Short mmCIF file of C-alpha atoms (C1' of nucleotides) in Angstrom, two decimals:
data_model
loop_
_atom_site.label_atom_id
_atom_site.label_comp_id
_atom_site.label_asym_id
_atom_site.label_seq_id
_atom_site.Cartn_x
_atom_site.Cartn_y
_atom_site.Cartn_z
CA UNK A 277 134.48 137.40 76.50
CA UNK A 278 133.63 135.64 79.46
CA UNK A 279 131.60 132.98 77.97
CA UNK A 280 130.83 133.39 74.63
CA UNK A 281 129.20 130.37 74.76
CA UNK A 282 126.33 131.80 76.81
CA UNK A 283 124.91 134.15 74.07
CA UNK A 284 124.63 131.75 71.55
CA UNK A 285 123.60 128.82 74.29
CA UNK A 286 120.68 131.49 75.19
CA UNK A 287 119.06 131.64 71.83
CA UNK A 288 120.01 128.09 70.91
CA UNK A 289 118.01 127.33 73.82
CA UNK A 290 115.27 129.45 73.11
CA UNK A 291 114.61 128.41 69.49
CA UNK A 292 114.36 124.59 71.04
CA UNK A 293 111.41 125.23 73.06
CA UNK A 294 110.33 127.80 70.15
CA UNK A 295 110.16 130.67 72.40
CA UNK A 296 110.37 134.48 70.93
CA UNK A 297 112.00 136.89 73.08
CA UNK A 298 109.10 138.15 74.38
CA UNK A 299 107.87 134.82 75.93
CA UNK A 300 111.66 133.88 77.02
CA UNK A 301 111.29 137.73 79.04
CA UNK A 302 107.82 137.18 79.90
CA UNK A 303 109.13 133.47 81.71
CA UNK A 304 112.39 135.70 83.32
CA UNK A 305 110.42 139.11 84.18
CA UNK A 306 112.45 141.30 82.18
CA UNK A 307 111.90 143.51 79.02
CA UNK A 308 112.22 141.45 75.43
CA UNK A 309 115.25 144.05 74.49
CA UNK A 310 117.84 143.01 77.00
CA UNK A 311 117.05 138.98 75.76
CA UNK A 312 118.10 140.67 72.41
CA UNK A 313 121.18 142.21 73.82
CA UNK A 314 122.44 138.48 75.59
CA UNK A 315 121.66 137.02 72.77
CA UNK A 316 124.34 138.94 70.59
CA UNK A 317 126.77 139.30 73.05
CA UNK A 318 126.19 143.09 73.83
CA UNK A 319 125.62 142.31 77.63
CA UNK A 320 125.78 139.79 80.52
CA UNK A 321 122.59 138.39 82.33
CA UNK A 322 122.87 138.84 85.78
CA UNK A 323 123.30 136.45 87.98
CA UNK A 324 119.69 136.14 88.79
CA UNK A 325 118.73 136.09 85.20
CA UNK A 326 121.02 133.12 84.75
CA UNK A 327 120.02 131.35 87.51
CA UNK A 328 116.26 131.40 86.02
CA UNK A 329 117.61 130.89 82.59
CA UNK A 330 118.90 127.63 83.96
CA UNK A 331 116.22 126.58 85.13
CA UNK A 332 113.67 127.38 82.70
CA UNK A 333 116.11 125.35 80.38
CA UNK A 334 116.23 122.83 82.49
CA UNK A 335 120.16 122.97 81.79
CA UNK A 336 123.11 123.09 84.55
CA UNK A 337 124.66 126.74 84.50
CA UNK A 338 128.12 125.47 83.56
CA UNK A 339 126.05 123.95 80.81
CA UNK A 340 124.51 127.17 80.05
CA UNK A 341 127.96 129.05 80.11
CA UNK A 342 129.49 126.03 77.91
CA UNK A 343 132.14 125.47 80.81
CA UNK A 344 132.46 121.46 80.47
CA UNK A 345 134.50 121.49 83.83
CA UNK A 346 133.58 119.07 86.99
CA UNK A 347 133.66 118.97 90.27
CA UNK A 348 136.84 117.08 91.69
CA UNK A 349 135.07 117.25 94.89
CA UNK A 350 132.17 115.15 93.63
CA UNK A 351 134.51 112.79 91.70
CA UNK A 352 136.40 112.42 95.08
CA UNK A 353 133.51 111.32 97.23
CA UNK A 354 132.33 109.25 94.53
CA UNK A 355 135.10 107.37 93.11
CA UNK A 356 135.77 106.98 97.71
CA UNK A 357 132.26 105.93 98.02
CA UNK A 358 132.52 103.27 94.86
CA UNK A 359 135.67 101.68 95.89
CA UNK A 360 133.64 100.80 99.21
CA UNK A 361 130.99 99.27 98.02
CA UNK A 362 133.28 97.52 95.70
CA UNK A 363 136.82 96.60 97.42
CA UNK A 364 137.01 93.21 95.82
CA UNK A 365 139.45 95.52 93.81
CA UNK A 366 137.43 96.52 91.66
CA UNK A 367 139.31 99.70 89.61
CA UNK A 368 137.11 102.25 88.48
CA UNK A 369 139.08 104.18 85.92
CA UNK A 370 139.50 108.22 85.21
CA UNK A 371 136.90 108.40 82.37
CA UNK A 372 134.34 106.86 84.32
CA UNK A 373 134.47 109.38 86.74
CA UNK A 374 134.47 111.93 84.55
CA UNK A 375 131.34 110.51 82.26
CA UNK A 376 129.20 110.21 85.59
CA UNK A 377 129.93 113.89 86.06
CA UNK A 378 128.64 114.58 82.76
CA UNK A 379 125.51 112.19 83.25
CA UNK A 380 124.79 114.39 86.44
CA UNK A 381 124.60 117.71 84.27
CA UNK A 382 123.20 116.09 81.64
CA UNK A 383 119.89 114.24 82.98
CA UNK A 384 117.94 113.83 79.97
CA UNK A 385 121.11 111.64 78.52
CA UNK A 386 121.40 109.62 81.77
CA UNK A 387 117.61 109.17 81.32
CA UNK A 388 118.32 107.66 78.00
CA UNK A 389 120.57 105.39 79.08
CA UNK A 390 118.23 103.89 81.39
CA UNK A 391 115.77 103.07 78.64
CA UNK A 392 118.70 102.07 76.47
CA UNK A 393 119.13 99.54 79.83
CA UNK A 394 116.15 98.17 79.48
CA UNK A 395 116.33 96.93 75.41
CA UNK A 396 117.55 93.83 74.68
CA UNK A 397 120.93 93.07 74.06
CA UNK A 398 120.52 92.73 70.44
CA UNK A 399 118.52 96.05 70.23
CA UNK A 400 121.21 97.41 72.60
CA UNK A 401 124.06 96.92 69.95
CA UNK A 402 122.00 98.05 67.10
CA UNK A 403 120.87 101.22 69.23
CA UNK A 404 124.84 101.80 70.14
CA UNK A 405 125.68 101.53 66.27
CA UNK A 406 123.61 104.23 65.25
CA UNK A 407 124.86 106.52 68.62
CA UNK A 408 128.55 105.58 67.19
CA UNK A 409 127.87 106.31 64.20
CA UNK A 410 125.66 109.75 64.51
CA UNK A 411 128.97 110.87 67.02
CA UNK A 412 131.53 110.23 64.44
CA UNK A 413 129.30 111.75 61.44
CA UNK A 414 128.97 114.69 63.97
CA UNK A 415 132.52 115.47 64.52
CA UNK A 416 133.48 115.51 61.09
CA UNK A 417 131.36 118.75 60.00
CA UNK B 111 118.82 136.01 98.09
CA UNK B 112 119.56 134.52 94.80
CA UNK B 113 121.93 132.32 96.53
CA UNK B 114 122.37 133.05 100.38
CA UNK B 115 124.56 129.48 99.95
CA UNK B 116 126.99 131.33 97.89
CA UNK B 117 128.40 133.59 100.47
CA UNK B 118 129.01 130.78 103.05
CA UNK B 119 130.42 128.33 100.21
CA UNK B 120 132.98 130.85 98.97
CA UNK B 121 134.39 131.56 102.59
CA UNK B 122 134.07 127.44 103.19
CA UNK B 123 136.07 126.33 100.62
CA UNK B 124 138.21 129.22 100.93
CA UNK B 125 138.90 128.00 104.53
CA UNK B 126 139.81 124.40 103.46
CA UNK B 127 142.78 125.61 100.99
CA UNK B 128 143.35 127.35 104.13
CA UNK B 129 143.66 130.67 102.30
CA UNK B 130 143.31 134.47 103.63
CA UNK B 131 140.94 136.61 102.06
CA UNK B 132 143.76 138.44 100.74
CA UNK B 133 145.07 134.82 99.11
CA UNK B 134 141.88 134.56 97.60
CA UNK B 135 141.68 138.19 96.20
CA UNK B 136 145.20 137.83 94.94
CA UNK B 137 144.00 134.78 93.13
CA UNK B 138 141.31 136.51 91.40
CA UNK B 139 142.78 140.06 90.89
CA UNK B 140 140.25 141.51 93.11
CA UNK B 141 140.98 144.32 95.93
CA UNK B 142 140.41 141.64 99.75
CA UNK B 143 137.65 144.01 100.54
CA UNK B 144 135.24 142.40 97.83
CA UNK B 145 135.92 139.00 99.13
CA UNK B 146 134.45 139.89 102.65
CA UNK B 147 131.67 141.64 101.03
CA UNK B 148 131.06 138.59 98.86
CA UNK B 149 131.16 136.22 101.91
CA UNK B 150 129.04 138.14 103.90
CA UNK B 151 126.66 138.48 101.73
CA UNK B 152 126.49 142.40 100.83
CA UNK B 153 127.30 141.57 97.23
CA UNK B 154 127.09 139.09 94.46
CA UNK B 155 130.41 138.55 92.81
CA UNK B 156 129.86 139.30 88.90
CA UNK B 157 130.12 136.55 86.17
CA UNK B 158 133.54 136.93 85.66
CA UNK B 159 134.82 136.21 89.16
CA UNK B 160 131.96 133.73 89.44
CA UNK B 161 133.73 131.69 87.10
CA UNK B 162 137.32 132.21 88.71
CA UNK B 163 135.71 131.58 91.71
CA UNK B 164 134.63 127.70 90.44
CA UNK B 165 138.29 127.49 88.72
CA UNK B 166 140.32 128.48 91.97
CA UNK B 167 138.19 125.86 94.06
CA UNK B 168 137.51 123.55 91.60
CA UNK B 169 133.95 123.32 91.54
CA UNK B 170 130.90 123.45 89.23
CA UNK B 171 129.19 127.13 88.83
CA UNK B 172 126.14 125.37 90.49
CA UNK B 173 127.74 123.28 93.32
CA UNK B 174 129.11 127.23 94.11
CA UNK B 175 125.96 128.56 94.11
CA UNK B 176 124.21 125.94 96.28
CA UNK B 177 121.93 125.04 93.46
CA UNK B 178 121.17 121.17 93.28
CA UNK B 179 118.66 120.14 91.28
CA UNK B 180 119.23 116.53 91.13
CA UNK B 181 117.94 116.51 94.73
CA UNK B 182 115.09 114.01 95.13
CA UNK B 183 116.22 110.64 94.90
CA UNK B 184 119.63 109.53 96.16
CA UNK B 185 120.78 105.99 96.43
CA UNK B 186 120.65 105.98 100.48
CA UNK B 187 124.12 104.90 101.14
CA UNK B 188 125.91 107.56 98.98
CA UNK B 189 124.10 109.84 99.95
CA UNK B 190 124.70 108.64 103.30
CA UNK B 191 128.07 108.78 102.72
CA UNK B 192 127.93 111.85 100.82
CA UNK B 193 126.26 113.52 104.10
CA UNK B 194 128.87 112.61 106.54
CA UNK B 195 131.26 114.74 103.63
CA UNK B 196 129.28 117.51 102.98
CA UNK B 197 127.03 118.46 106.02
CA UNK B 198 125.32 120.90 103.72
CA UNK B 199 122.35 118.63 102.24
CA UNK B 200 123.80 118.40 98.26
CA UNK B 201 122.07 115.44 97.09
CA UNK B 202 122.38 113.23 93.80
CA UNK B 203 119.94 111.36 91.70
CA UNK B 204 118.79 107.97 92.70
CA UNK B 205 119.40 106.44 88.70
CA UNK B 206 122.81 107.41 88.38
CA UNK B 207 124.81 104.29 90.60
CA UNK B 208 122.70 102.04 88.31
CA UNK B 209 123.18 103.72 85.30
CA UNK B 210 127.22 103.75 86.33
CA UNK B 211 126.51 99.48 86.96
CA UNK B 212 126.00 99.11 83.51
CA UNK B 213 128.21 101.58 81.61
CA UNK B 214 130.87 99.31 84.12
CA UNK B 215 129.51 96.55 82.03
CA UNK B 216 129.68 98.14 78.26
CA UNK B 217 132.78 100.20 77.99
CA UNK B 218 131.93 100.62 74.16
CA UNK B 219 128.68 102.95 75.75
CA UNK B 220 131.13 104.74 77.85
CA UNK B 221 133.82 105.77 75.30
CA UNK B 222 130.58 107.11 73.22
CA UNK B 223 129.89 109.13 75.89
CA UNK B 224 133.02 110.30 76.37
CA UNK B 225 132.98 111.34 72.54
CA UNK B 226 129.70 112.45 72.80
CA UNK B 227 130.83 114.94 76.11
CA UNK B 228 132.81 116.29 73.68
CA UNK B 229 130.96 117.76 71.35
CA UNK B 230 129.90 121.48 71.02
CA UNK B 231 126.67 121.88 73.39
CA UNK B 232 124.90 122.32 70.08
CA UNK B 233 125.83 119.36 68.98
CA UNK B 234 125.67 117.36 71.99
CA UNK B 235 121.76 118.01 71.73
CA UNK B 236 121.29 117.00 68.23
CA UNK B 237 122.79 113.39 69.18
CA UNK B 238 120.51 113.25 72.08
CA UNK B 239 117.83 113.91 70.06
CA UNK B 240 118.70 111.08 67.65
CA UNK B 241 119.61 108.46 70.28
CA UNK B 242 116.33 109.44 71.91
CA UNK B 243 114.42 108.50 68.70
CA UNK B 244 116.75 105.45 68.34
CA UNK B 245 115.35 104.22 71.71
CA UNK B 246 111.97 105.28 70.70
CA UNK B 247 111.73 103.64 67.44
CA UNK B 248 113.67 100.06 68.77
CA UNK B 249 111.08 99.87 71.70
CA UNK B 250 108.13 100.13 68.96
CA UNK B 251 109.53 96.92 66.99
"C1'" DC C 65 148.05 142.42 127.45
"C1'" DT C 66 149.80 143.66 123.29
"C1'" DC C 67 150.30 144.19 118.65
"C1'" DA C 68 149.98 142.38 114.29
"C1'" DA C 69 147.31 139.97 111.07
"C1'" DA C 70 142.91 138.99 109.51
"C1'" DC C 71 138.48 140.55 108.74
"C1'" DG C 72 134.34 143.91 108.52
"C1'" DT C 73 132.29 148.50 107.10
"C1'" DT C 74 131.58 152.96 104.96
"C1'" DC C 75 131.81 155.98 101.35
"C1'" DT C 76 132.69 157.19 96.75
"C1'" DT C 77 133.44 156.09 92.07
"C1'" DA C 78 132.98 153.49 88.07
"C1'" DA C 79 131.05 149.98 85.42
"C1'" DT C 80 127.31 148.06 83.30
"C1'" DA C 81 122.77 146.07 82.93
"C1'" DA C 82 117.86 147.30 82.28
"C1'" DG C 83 114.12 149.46 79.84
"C1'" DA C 84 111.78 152.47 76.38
"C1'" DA C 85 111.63 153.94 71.98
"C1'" DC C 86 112.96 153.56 67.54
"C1'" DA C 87 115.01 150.88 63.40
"C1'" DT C 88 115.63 146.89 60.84
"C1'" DT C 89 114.94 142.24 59.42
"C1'" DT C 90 112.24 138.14 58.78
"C1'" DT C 91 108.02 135.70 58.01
"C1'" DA C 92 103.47 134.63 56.30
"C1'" DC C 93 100.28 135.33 53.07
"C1'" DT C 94 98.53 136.74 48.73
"C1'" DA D 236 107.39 139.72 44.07
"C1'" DG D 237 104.76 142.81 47.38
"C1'" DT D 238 102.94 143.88 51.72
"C1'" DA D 239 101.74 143.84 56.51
"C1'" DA D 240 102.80 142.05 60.82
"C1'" DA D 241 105.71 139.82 63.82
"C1'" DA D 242 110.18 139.20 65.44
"C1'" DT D 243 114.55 140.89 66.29
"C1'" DG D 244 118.35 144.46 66.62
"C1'" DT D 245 120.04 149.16 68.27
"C1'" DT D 246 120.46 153.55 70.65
"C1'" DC D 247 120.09 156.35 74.40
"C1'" DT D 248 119.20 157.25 79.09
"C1'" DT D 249 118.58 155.90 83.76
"C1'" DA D 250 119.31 153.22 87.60
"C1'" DT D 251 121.51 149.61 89.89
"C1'" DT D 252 125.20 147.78 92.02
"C1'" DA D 253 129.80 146.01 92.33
"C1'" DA D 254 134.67 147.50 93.08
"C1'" DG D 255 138.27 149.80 95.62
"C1'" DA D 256 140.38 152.77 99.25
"C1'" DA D 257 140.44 154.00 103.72
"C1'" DC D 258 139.29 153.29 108.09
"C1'" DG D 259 137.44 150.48 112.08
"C1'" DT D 260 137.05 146.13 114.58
"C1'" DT D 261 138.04 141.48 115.94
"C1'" DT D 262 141.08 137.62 116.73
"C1'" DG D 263 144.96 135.03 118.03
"C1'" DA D 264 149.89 134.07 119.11
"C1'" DG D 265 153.33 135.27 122.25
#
DNA sequence: CTCAAACGTTCTTAATAAGAACATTTTACT
DNA sequence: AGTAAAATGTTCTTATTAAGAACGTTTGAG
């Protein structure tokens, strides 16, 4: 009940890089039955387990738990930092800060966004269509 | 060993809410003991008070646990500035202020990602996967 | 210097995760 | 559809280890 996320998150996870149990155990060192057993809920990994879970996933462990929270301390320093490099007045507003939080846990996105950078503008807006579109198409199933 | 930053992070940020161990325990329902045990290092907190652990101070499972694996490239000033904040060495990738530039300049690309933040984690990496083909297939035309 | 609050340690108990072995389900192939 | 093999789920036992209580030690204000 912790994080139910986690279980499912685990074998989600797992299917993407096509793994069975026994290679996901083989990669963390433990037996293939207790990768079962966090995979239906039945038992926590420890916290070493989920610290090379995150890693092997290549996914933040708030990620990996599906906690979506941030770190106010981060946003602090950085929305401090920002307003010095830009006090012409520049306002940086609240969902900024919390989407470069996101990018930070999310690198492969942020990655994307620097390719999506580097497309024309034209190919920019078509690329930001389709990304509008596939979010809203999303939310409605 | 999993984390020999944990220990010394929990009694740090402890310290600046300027809270007793006994503060803290009351805050997580745990007997004041524990806490010293957990900040000395004897014993790893469980999951559970793990995650009340990053509620109570307000920061990310892996900024607890000392993990940073965005640690190669900072942009020199922040993390300059980030330095003089945290004397611990947490460090941030070197994209990200660039990648903040431009969402500055397309707010349409931030809401998305706001939406997109959203999402179930599930979900989240199905419309990475399609913007990531977007890009692909726009920079083949 | 004192004593009270904060913190550290030891010992025991309880909780729970890990693994092995067995059972079931799913998949691939005919 | 039928079958064998691979993949996954479950049970049971053992071992690990965290939690709490009680006691000991340090620290700091006066």
């Amino acid at each position: 009940m912790v994080s139910s996320q986690l279980a499912a998150n685990i074998k989600y996870f797992r299917k993407q890089y096509n793994w069975t149990q026994q290679k996901l155990a083989d990669e963390l060192k433990v037996s293939r039955s207790v990768i079962a057993k966090w995979e239906n809920g039945d038992v926590l990994p420890d916290l070493t387990s989920i610290i090379k879970l995150s890693h092997v996933f290549k996914q933040s462990i708030d990620h990996l738990l599906g906690l979506n929270r941030y770190s106010n301390q981060f946003l602090n320093d950085f929305q401090q930092f920002y307003e010095t490099k830009h006090d012409n007045g520049e306002v940086i507003d609240e969902s900024l800060l919390s989407v470069v939080d996101y990018l930070i846990k999310n690198p492969p996105l942020k990655e994307q966004i620097v390719q999506l950078s580097q497309l024309t503008v034209k190919q920019q807006r078509a690329a930001l269509r389709i990304l509008k579109t596939t979010i809203t198409e999303t939310k409605r199933l």
